[in-house]
Short mmCIF file of C-alpha atoms in Angstrom, two decimals:
data_model
loop_
_atom_site.label_atom_id
_atom_site.label_comp_id
_atom_site.label_asym_id
_atom_site.label_seq_id
_atom_site.Cartn_x
_atom_site.Cartn_y
_atom_site.Cartn_z
CA UNK A 1 -21.32 -9.41 9.10
CA UNK A 2 -18.29 -8.57 6.97
CA UNK A 3 -17.42 -11.27 4.43
CA UNK A 4 -13.87 -12.71 4.31
CA UNK A 5 -13.47 -11.36 0.77
CA UNK A 6 -14.37 -7.84 1.91
CA UNK A 7 -12.02 -8.00 4.89
CA UNK A 8 -9.22 -9.29 2.65
CA UNK A 9 -9.47 -6.34 0.26
CA UNK A 10 -7.77 -3.79 2.60
CA UNK A 11 -5.01 -6.33 3.24
CA UNK A 12 -4.45 -6.78 -0.49
CA UNK A 13 -4.41 -3.00 -0.98
CA UNK A 14 -1.86 -2.60 1.81
CA UNK A 15 0.24 -5.45 0.40
CA UNK A 16 0.25 -3.80 -3.03
CA UNK A 17 1.15 -0.39 -1.58
CA UNK A 18 4.61 0.82 -2.60
CA UNK A 19 5.04 2.59 0.75
CA UNK A 20 4.12 -0.59 2.64
CA UNK A 21 6.51 -2.70 0.58
CA UNK A 22 9.36 -0.24 1.15
CA UNK A 23 8.62 -0.02 4.87
CA UNK A 24 8.35 -3.79 5.36
CA UNK A 25 11.50 -4.53 3.36
CA UNK A 26 13.50 -1.87 5.22
CA UNK A 27 12.16 -3.05 8.59
CA UNK A 28 12.99 -6.67 7.75
CA UNK A 29 16.57 -5.74 6.87
CA UNK A 30 16.90 -3.67 10.04
CA UNK A 31 15.71 -6.60 12.17
CA UNK A 32 18.00 -9.10 10.40
CA UNK A 33 21.06 -6.85 10.56
CA UNK A 34 20.52 -5.92 14.22
CA UNK A 35 19.91 -9.57 15.17
CA UNK A 36 23.10 -10.72 13.42
CA UNK A 37 25.07 -7.82 14.89
CA UNK A 38 23.71 -8.58 18.37
CA UNK A 39 24.67 -12.26 18.12
CA UNK A 40 28.16 -11.38 16.88
CA UNK A 41 28.74 -8.75 19.59
CA UNK A 42 27.46 -11.07 22.32
CA UNK A 43 29.76 -13.84 21.10
CA UNK A 44 32.75 -11.48 20.89
CA UNK A 45 32.09 -10.17 24.40
CA UNK A 46 31.73 -13.70 25.78
CA UNK A 47 35.03 -14.73 24.19
CA UNK A 48 36.66 -11.60 25.59
CA UNK A 49 35.35 -12.39 29.07
CA UNK A 50 36.64 -15.95 28.75
CA UNK A 51 40.10 -14.72 27.69
CA UNK A 52 40.25 -12.32 30.65
CA UNK A 53 39.14 -15.10 33.01
CA UNK A 54 41.69 -17.48 31.46
CA UNK A 55 44.49 -14.94 31.95
CA UNK A 56 43.61 -14.83 35.64
CA UNK A 57 43.57 -18.64 35.85
CA UNK A 58 46.86 -18.88 33.95
CA UNK A 59 48.43 -16.45 36.38
CA UNK A 60 47.53 -18.77 39.27
CA UNK A 61 48.62 -21.76 37.19
CA UNK A 62 52.10 -20.34 36.56
CA UNK A 63 52.43 -19.45 40.24
CA UNK A 64 51.62 -23.01 41.30
CA UNK A 65 53.92 -24.52 38.64
CA UNK A 66 56.73 -22.29 39.89
CA UNK A 67 56.18 -23.53 43.42
CA UNK A 68 56.04 -27.16 42.26
CA UNK A 69 59.30 -26.73 40.38
CA UNK A 70 61.04 -25.44 43.52
CA UNK A 71 62.90 -28.46 44.96
CA UNK A 72 62.63 -27.48 48.62
CA UNK A 73 59.02 -26.23 48.48
CA UNK A 74 56.91 -27.36 51.41
CA UNK A 75 53.44 -28.75 50.65
CA UNK A 76 51.72 -26.04 52.64
CA UNK A 77 53.82 -23.21 51.25
CA UNK A 78 51.49 -22.35 48.34
CA UNK A 79 48.11 -23.26 49.75
CA UNK A 80 46.47 -19.85 49.17
CA UNK A 81 48.80 -18.34 46.55
CA UNK A 82 47.50 -14.96 47.53
CA UNK A 83 43.80 -15.72 46.84
CA UNK A 84 41.59 -16.26 49.94
CA UNK A 85 38.94 -18.05 47.81
CA UNK A 86 41.28 -21.06 47.58
CA UNK A 87 40.99 -21.44 51.35
CA UNK A 88 37.17 -21.23 51.58
CA UNK A 89 35.53 -24.65 51.43
CA UNK A 90 33.78 -25.32 48.12
CA UNK A 91 34.14 -21.65 47.10
CA UNK A 92 34.29 -22.54 43.40
CA UNK A 93 37.96 -21.68 43.15
CA UNK A 94 40.29 -24.69 43.25
CA UNK A 95 43.73 -25.88 42.32
CA UNK A 96 45.00 -29.42 42.11
CA UNK A 97 48.37 -31.10 41.50
CA UNK A 98 48.45 -34.76 40.42
CA UNK A 99 51.61 -36.81 39.84
CA UNK A 100 51.25 -38.95 36.74
CA UNK A 101 54.50 -40.99 36.58
CA UNK A 102 53.71 -43.28 39.54
CA UNK A 103 50.83 -45.51 40.44
CA UNK A 104 50.41 -43.58 43.64
CA UNK A 105 49.16 -40.23 42.38
CA UNK A 106 49.18 -38.55 45.79
CA UNK A 107 47.21 -35.46 44.65
CA UNK A 108 47.66 -32.17 46.38
CA UNK A 109 44.83 -29.61 46.28
CA UNK A 110 43.61 -26.32 47.71
CA UNK A 111 41.76 -26.32 51.03
CA UNK A 112 38.64 -25.17 49.16
CA UNK A 113 38.46 -28.56 47.41
CA UNK A 114 38.40 -30.53 50.69
CA UNK A 115 38.42 -34.23 49.92
CA UNK A 116 37.00 -33.84 46.42
CA UNK A 117 38.83 -34.18 43.14
CA UNK A 118 38.66 -32.17 39.96
CA UNK A 119 38.02 -33.96 36.64
CA UNK A 120 40.73 -33.88 34.01
CA UNK A 121 40.28 -32.15 30.67
CA UNK A 122 42.58 -34.73 29.08
CA UNK A 123 40.07 -37.46 29.96
CA UNK A 124 37.36 -35.41 28.20
CA UNK A 125 39.36 -35.30 24.97
CA UNK A 126 40.47 -31.66 25.18
CA UNK A 127 43.63 -31.12 23.15
CA UNK A 128 46.61 -29.08 24.28
CA UNK A 129 46.67 -25.54 23.00
CA UNK A 130 49.63 -23.78 21.37
CA UNK A 131 50.85 -22.69 24.80
CA UNK A 132 50.76 -26.27 26.13
CA UNK A 133 47.62 -25.62 28.23
CA UNK A 134 44.20 -27.23 28.03
CA UNK A 135 41.16 -24.97 28.58
CA UNK A 136 37.49 -25.81 28.98
CA UNK A 137 34.38 -26.09 31.12
CA UNK A 138 33.78 -28.86 33.66
CA UNK A 139 31.28 -29.64 36.37
CA UNK A 140 32.51 -28.74 39.86
CA UNK A 141 32.09 -30.49 43.23
CA UNK A 142 28.81 -28.69 43.93
CA UNK A 143 27.45 -29.12 40.43
CA UNK A 144 28.40 -25.60 39.36
CA UNK A 145 30.11 -24.92 36.05
CA UNK A 146 33.84 -24.29 36.34
CA UNK A 147 36.24 -22.74 33.87
CA UNK A 148 39.45 -24.82 34.06
CA UNK A 149 43.00 -24.59 32.79
CA UNK A 150 45.22 -27.66 32.90
CA UNK A 151 48.90 -28.06 32.08
CA UNK A 152 51.18 -31.10 32.16
CA UNK A 153 54.60 -30.42 33.78
CA UNK A 154 57.68 -32.65 33.36
CA UNK A 155 60.31 -32.04 36.08
CA UNK A 156 62.61 -34.80 34.91
CA UNK A 157 63.90 -36.80 37.87
CA UNK A 158 61.47 -34.99 40.16
CA UNK A 159 58.50 -36.50 38.34
CA UNK A 160 55.67 -35.62 35.97
CA UNK A 161 52.64 -33.68 37.10
CA UNK A 162 49.34 -32.29 35.87
CA UNK A 163 48.60 -28.92 37.42
CA UNK A 164 45.00 -27.72 37.31
CA UNK A 165 43.37 -24.43 38.33
CA UNK A 166 39.59 -23.86 38.13
CA UNK A 167 37.33 -20.92 38.85
CA UNK A 168 33.56 -20.44 39.09
CA UNK A 169 32.32 -19.65 35.55
CA UNK A 170 29.32 -17.79 36.96
CA UNK A 171 31.36 -14.60 36.66
CA UNK A 172 31.65 -15.12 32.90
CA UNK A 173 27.97 -15.96 32.50
CA UNK A 174 26.77 -13.03 34.62
CA UNK A 175 28.97 -10.54 32.81
CA UNK A 176 27.83 -11.86 29.44
CA UNK A 177 24.17 -11.83 30.54
CA UNK A 178 24.46 -8.24 31.79
CA UNK A 179 26.09 -7.21 28.54
CA UNK A 180 23.31 -8.97 26.57
CA UNK A 181 20.62 -7.07 28.53
CA UNK A 182 22.26 -3.72 27.84
CA UNK A 183 22.89 -4.72 24.23
CA UNK A 184 19.25 -5.78 23.73
CA UNK A 185 17.97 -2.54 25.26
CA UNK A 186 20.29 -0.49 23.09
CA UNK A 187 19.29 -2.37 19.94
CA UNK A 188 15.57 -2.08 20.72
CA UNK A 189 15.95 1.69 21.07
CA UNK A 190 18.07 1.75 17.93
CA UNK A 191 15.52 -0.34 15.99
CA UNK A 192 12.69 1.98 17.04
CA UNK A 193 14.73 4.95 15.89
CA UNK A 194 15.54 3.22 12.58
CA UNK A 195 11.89 2.27 12.01
CA UNK A 196 10.79 5.87 12.63
CA UNK A 197 13.54 7.05 10.31
CA UNK A 198 12.37 4.55 7.69
CA UNK A 199 8.80 5.81 7.96
CA UNK A 200 10.01 9.37 7.49
CA UNK A 201 12.20 8.39 4.55
CA UNK A 202 9.39 6.46 2.86
CA UNK A 203 6.94 9.32 3.31
CA UNK A 204 9.48 11.92 2.24
CA UNK A 205 10.71 9.85 -0.69
CA UNK A 206 7.21 9.07 -1.99
CA UNK A 207 5.85 12.59 -1.44
CA UNK A 208 6.43 13.56 -5.11
CA UNK A 209 4.39 10.53 -6.24
CA UNK A 210 1.62 11.57 -3.87
CA UNK A 211 1.78 15.07 -5.33
CA UNK A 212 1.49 13.65 -8.85
CA UNK A 213 -1.48 11.52 -7.77
CA UNK A 214 -3.22 14.57 -6.27
CA UNK A 215 -2.46 16.62 -9.39
CA UNK A 216 -3.91 13.93 -11.66
CA UNK A 217 -7.02 13.86 -9.45
CA UNK A 218 -7.27 17.65 -9.86
CA UNK A 219 -6.98 17.25 -13.64
CA UNK A 220 -9.68 14.59 -13.64
CA UNK A 221 -11.98 16.74 -11.52
CA UNK A 222 -11.39 19.81 -13.70
CA UNK A 223 -9.48 21.88 -11.14
CA UNK A 224 -6.30 21.77 -13.25
CA UNK A 225 -5.30 21.16 -16.85
CA UNK A 226 -1.78 19.77 -16.45
CA UNK A 227 0.80 18.71 -13.88
CA UNK A 228 2.46 21.82 -12.48
CA UNK A 229 5.48 22.34 -10.25
CA UNK A 230 8.99 20.96 -9.94
CA UNK A 231 9.56 17.25 -9.43
CA UNK A 232 12.69 15.22 -8.57
CA UNK A 233 14.89 14.08 -11.43
CA UNK A 234 13.55 10.50 -11.19
CA UNK A 235 9.89 11.64 -11.29
CA UNK A 236 10.20 14.54 -13.73
CA UNK A 237 10.04 12.27 -16.84
CA UNK A 238 6.76 10.77 -15.55
CA UNK A 239 5.24 14.23 -15.08
CA UNK A 240 6.53 15.37 -18.47
CA UNK A 241 5.15 12.30 -20.28
CA UNK A 242 1.82 12.63 -18.46
CA UNK A 243 1.47 16.24 -19.61
CA UNK A 244 2.42 15.18 -23.13
CA UNK A 245 -0.23 12.44 -23.02
CA UNK A 246 -2.89 14.93 -21.92
CA UNK A 247 -1.94 17.32 -24.73
CA UNK A 248 -1.93 14.49 -27.28
CA UNK A 249 -5.34 13.41 -26.02
CA UNK A 250 -6.71 16.92 -26.51
CA UNK A 251 -5.25 17.10 -30.03
CA UNK A 252 -6.80 13.74 -30.95
CA UNK A 253 -10.18 14.93 -29.69
CA UNK A 254 -9.95 18.13 -31.67
CA UNK A 255 -9.00 16.22 -34.82
CA UNK A 256 -11.90 13.82 -34.23
CA UNK A 257 -14.31 16.71 -33.90
CA UNK A 258 -12.99 18.20 -37.14
CA UNK A 259 -13.32 14.90 -38.98
CA UNK A 260 -16.86 14.40 -37.65
CA UNK A 261 -17.85 17.86 -38.85
CA UNK A 262 -16.28 17.30 -42.25
CA UNK A 263 -18.03 13.94 -42.57
CA UNK A 264 -21.35 15.50 -41.61
CA UNK A 265 -21.04 18.16 -44.29
CA UNK A 266 -19.83 15.63 -46.87
CA UNK A 267 -22.83 13.34 -46.31
CA UNK A 268 -25.51 16.01 -45.86
CA UNK A 269 -24.86 17.60 -49.26
CA UNK A 270 -25.51 14.44 -51.37
CA UNK A 271 -28.55 13.65 -49.21
CA UNK A 272 -29.94 17.13 -49.78
CA UNK A 273 -29.44 16.72 -53.56
CA UNK A 274 -31.31 13.39 -53.48
CA UNK A 275 -34.15 14.88 -51.44
CA UNK A 276 -34.48 17.92 -53.73
CA UNK A 277 -34.44 15.79 -56.88
CA UNK A 278 -37.04 13.43 -55.47
CA UNK A 279 -39.22 16.28 -54.24
CA UNK A 280 -39.22 17.74 -57.76
CA UNK A 281 -41.09 14.64 -59.03
CA UNK A 282 -44.38 14.51 -57.16
CA UNK A 283 -46.46 11.42 -57.78
CA UNK A 284 -43.50 9.33 -58.87
CA UNK A 285 -43.37 6.11 -56.73
CA UNK A 286 -39.60 5.92 -57.12
CA UNK A 287 -39.20 9.52 -55.97
CA UNK A 288 -41.43 8.82 -52.97
CA UNK A 289 -39.31 5.80 -52.04
CA UNK A 290 -36.13 7.86 -52.42
CA UNK A 291 -37.58 10.57 -50.13
CA UNK A 292 -38.56 7.97 -47.56
CA UNK A 293 -35.14 6.27 -47.53
CA UNK A 294 -33.29 9.61 -47.64
CA UNK A 295 -35.11 10.74 -44.49
CA UNK A 296 -34.20 7.47 -42.79
CA UNK A 297 -30.59 7.93 -43.89
CA UNK A 298 -30.61 11.53 -42.67
CA UNK A 299 -31.86 10.53 -39.21
CA UNK A 300 -29.39 7.63 -39.05
CA UNK A 301 -26.48 9.85 -40.09
CA UNK A 302 -27.50 12.53 -37.61
CA UNK A 303 -27.75 9.99 -34.82
CA UNK A 304 -24.42 8.24 -35.46
CA UNK A 305 -22.55 11.48 -36.09
CA UNK A 306 -23.89 12.75 -32.78
CA UNK A 307 -22.66 9.60 -31.05
CA UNK A 308 -19.23 9.97 -32.65
CA UNK A 309 -19.07 13.60 -31.58
CA UNK A 310 -20.03 12.68 -28.01
CA UNK A 311 -17.58 9.75 -27.82
CA UNK A 312 -14.74 12.00 -28.98
CA UNK A 313 -15.66 14.62 -26.42
CA UNK A 314 -15.80 12.08 -23.61
CA UNK A 315 -12.10 11.32 -24.03
CA UNK A 316 -11.20 14.77 -22.73
CA UNK A 317 -9.91 14.54 -19.17
CA UNK A 318 -11.01 16.88 -16.43
CA UNK A 319 -14.29 18.38 -17.71
CA UNK A 320 -16.67 19.36 -14.90
CA UNK A 321 -20.03 21.13 -15.22
CA UNK A 322 -22.08 22.92 -12.57
CA UNK A 323 -25.58 21.41 -12.58
CA UNK A 324 -27.71 24.20 -11.09
CA UNK A 325 -27.04 26.89 -13.77
CA UNK A 326 -27.79 24.41 -16.57
CA UNK A 327 -31.12 23.29 -15.10
CA UNK A 328 -32.16 26.83 -14.20
CA UNK A 329 -31.43 28.04 -17.74
CA UNK A 330 -33.41 25.15 -19.21
CA UNK A 331 -36.30 25.82 -16.84
CA UNK A 332 -36.59 29.45 -17.93
CA UNK A 333 -36.24 28.54 -21.61
CA UNK A 334 -38.91 25.83 -21.50
CA UNK A 335 -41.36 28.10 -19.69
CA UNK A 336 -40.94 30.70 -22.45
CA UNK A 337 -41.29 28.12 -25.24
CA UNK A 338 -44.49 26.69 -23.76
CA UNK A 339 -45.89 29.95 -22.45
CA UNK A 340 -48.98 29.68 -24.68
CA UNK A 341 -49.98 26.47 -22.84
CA UNK A 342 -49.18 28.01 -19.44
CA UNK A 343 -46.88 25.15 -18.43
CA UNK A 344 -45.24 25.74 -15.05
CA UNK A 345 -41.70 24.34 -14.76
CA UNK A 346 -40.35 24.12 -11.23
CA UNK A 347 -36.84 22.93 -10.25
CA UNK A 348 -35.15 21.89 -7.01
CA UNK A 349 -31.37 21.40 -7.25
CA UNK A 350 -29.15 20.44 -4.33
CA UNK A 351 -26.31 22.88 -3.78
CA UNK A 352 -22.87 22.15 -5.14
CA UNK A 353 -23.88 19.44 -7.61
CA UNK A 354 -21.36 18.87 -10.40
CA UNK A 355 -21.54 16.66 -13.48
CA UNK A 356 -18.38 14.87 -14.63
CA UNK A 357 -18.74 15.77 -18.28
CA UNK A 358 -19.28 18.61 -20.74
CA UNK A 359 -21.93 21.26 -20.32
CA UNK A 360 -23.52 20.85 -23.76
CA UNK A 361 -24.02 17.09 -23.15
CA UNK A 362 -25.80 17.77 -19.87
CA UNK A 363 -27.90 20.44 -21.59
CA UNK A 364 -28.80 18.02 -24.37
CA UNK A 365 -29.81 15.19 -22.03
CA UNK A 366 -31.78 17.27 -19.52
CA UNK A 367 -33.14 19.52 -22.29
CA UNK A 368 -34.58 16.54 -24.18
CA UNK A 369 -36.20 15.20 -21.02
CA UNK A 370 -37.70 18.56 -19.98
CA UNK A 371 -38.84 19.34 -23.52
CA UNK A 372 -40.53 15.94 -23.77
CA UNK A 373 -42.18 16.47 -20.38
CA UNK A 374 -43.45 19.93 -21.38
CA UNK A 375 -44.93 18.54 -24.62
CA UNK A 376 -46.98 15.96 -22.73
CA UNK A 377 -47.67 17.84 -19.48
CA UNK A 378 -51.15 19.14 -18.67
CA UNK A 379 -50.00 22.09 -16.57
CA UNK A 380 -46.76 21.47 -14.69
CA UNK A 381 -43.32 19.89 -14.85
CA UNK A 382 -41.10 19.24 -11.86
CA UNK A 383 -37.28 18.85 -12.02
CA UNK A 384 -35.24 17.52 -9.09
CA UNK A 385 -31.47 17.03 -8.93
CA UNK A 386 -29.75 15.30 -6.00
CA UNK A 387 -26.54 13.42 -5.26
CA UNK A 388 -26.27 9.70 -4.59
CA UNK A 389 -23.34 8.50 -2.50
CA UNK A 390 -22.12 4.95 -2.89
CA UNK A 391 -19.06 3.23 -4.25
CA UNK A 392 -19.07 5.95 -6.93
CA UNK A 393 -20.59 9.43 -6.73
CA UNK A 394 -23.70 9.73 -8.91
CA UNK A 395 -25.88 12.61 -10.03
CA UNK A 396 -29.64 11.84 -9.99
CA UNK A 397 -31.92 14.04 -12.11
CA UNK A 398 -35.70 13.42 -12.09
CA UNK A 399 -38.14 15.03 -14.51
CA UNK A 400 -41.87 14.56 -13.73
CA UNK A 401 -44.89 15.74 -15.67
CA UNK A 402 -48.63 15.59 -14.97
CA UNK A 403 -49.62 14.34 -18.43
CA UNK A 404 -51.35 11.12 -19.31
CA UNK A 405 -48.21 9.04 -18.71
CA UNK A 406 -47.20 5.83 -20.44
CA UNK A 407 -47.93 2.17 -19.89
CA UNK A 408 -45.10 -0.29 -19.22
CA UNK A 409 -45.19 -1.46 -22.86
CA UNK A 410 -45.11 2.11 -24.15
CA UNK A 411 -42.22 2.98 -21.86
CA UNK A 412 -40.26 0.05 -23.31
CA UNK A 413 -40.87 1.33 -26.87
CA UNK A 414 -40.48 5.06 -26.44
CA UNK A 415 -36.70 5.01 -25.91
CA UNK A 416 -36.11 3.31 -29.26
CA UNK A 417 -34.52 5.50 -31.90
CA UNK A 418 -37.12 7.24 -34.08
CA UNK A 419 -40.09 5.69 -32.25
CA UNK A 420 -42.99 8.15 -31.78
CA UNK A 421 -46.21 7.16 -30.02
CA UNK A 422 -48.12 10.24 -31.16
CA UNK A 423 -47.40 11.73 -34.58
CA UNK A 424 -49.43 14.83 -33.66
CA UNK A 425 -46.65 16.04 -31.37
CA UNK A 426 -43.68 17.78 -32.98
CA UNK A 427 -40.30 16.07 -33.03
CA UNK A 428 -38.21 13.43 -34.72
CA UNK A 429 -38.54 10.68 -32.14
CA UNK A 430 -34.77 10.80 -31.45
CA UNK A 431 -34.88 12.77 -28.17
CA UNK A 432 -35.07 9.94 -25.62
CA UNK A 433 -32.84 7.71 -27.75
CA UNK A 434 -30.15 10.40 -27.72
CA UNK A 435 -30.51 10.70 -23.94
CA UNK A 436 -30.14 6.93 -23.54
CA UNK A 437 -27.04 6.85 -25.75
CA UNK A 438 -25.45 9.87 -24.12
CA UNK A 439 -26.07 8.52 -20.62
CA UNK A 440 -24.63 5.12 -21.58
CA UNK A 441 -21.48 6.75 -22.97
CA UNK A 442 -20.95 8.46 -19.61
CA UNK A 443 -21.62 5.22 -17.73
CA UNK A 444 -25.09 6.37 -16.62
CA UNK A 445 -28.63 5.26 -17.40
CA UNK A 446 -32.16 6.51 -18.06
CA UNK A 447 -35.19 4.82 -16.51
CA UNK A 448 -38.87 5.63 -17.08
CA UNK A 449 -41.62 5.08 -14.54
CA UNK A 450 -44.88 6.54 -13.24
CA UNK A 451 -44.60 10.03 -11.76
CA UNK A 452 -46.20 10.81 -8.37
CA UNK A 453 -47.93 13.85 -9.95
CA UNK A 454 -49.70 11.62 -12.47
CA UNK A 455 -47.65 11.49 -15.66
CA UNK A 456 -44.29 10.13 -16.71
CA UNK A 457 -41.15 10.15 -14.58
CA UNK A 458 -37.77 10.18 -16.35
CA UNK A 459 -34.90 9.41 -13.97
CA UNK A 460 -31.38 10.07 -15.19
CA UNK A 461 -28.27 8.86 -13.37
CA UNK A 462 -24.89 10.30 -14.35
CA UNK A 463 -21.37 10.40 -12.86
CA UNK A 464 -20.91 13.23 -10.36
CA UNK A 465 -17.73 15.12 -9.63
#
């Protein structure tokens, strides 16, 4: 079962991605802008539909007012005013004339209104507009929404009237709804197009950064030494400074190597003088003590200078070493060195193995292990190199011998610097200690255990390329 922390890691990586942040921010702005634009356009279209509807109502209103103002106009003379909907019962289109200067209002209305009455906008608190007309929405006789225009008319001695014309507002709502559907469809298609364009722009815009990332990976893996190619003006300084950093790193390493060599020569000469002077006085206890301490100093200096040399070399970016040629060369060399004891050295190396480090460091580590195995082996030494795949790629090198092996306590002691379990064997006792230090500097490790063929197994894990 995947833990919540593990499942949250991809989300955090996506949230910290520059491409994701650009895409989400652009998409958010697209959605906000299109939503605001859609609301504004829908409102503008609705207002335009209302104005067109009001112009139609005002046309009927002026026609009715003109008929009312005619002194000899008969009540039935302007019943339809040219619109059949005013004659259809409860059609949603109505007009009404109410006299307001007498107690007896005696309203006149279109046949479509039958015996019903229209509400007054004045009673609902609607103020007169600049043109002297009230406009608004009311509820009609059948419960439908009506768009109404209302105008007070003063005919002097002929009386005061309120003339009202109303039409079914469904036309406005349906037109607006249809427009909204088309608008939404258009904006959805437009948003999809803008999102796709945003994806393309993000990918195209960040392509130089991806190229720099790939180039740096090539430098780290040893396939390139510097960032090559042309980059956009905004990215070119980054590439230039990265190349300058790589060059400065190489120069620092070279200076460190020079200083280490100079220090080695500077210290070795006084030590050699001390050793020679002490050796010229045999039997002198002081000379013996000087020889003893000088040898300790010599081994300590050699060890720490070697570590300094290795640490300086490890700062070089992009060094990759083929594993198989190194092991094969060591195998042949060790067989020749130990030919008098007839030691057989066999090696099995998986194809394509690469060590993320310098060749001479790999030779030193594996060479010390194989040399140690050959010294203690009875007749054969076996070398195996494989790859381990996990969170990080690792190189696994095993060296087995068929000697007497070591106990757990001896294995704990043997990797200590200068520790030798058998003084009859040649060597300084620094071999395994150097391997341990070198492996640690590369982020690897050395472990000792019992070999299946009877002796000691040395298992070395190192970073693979």
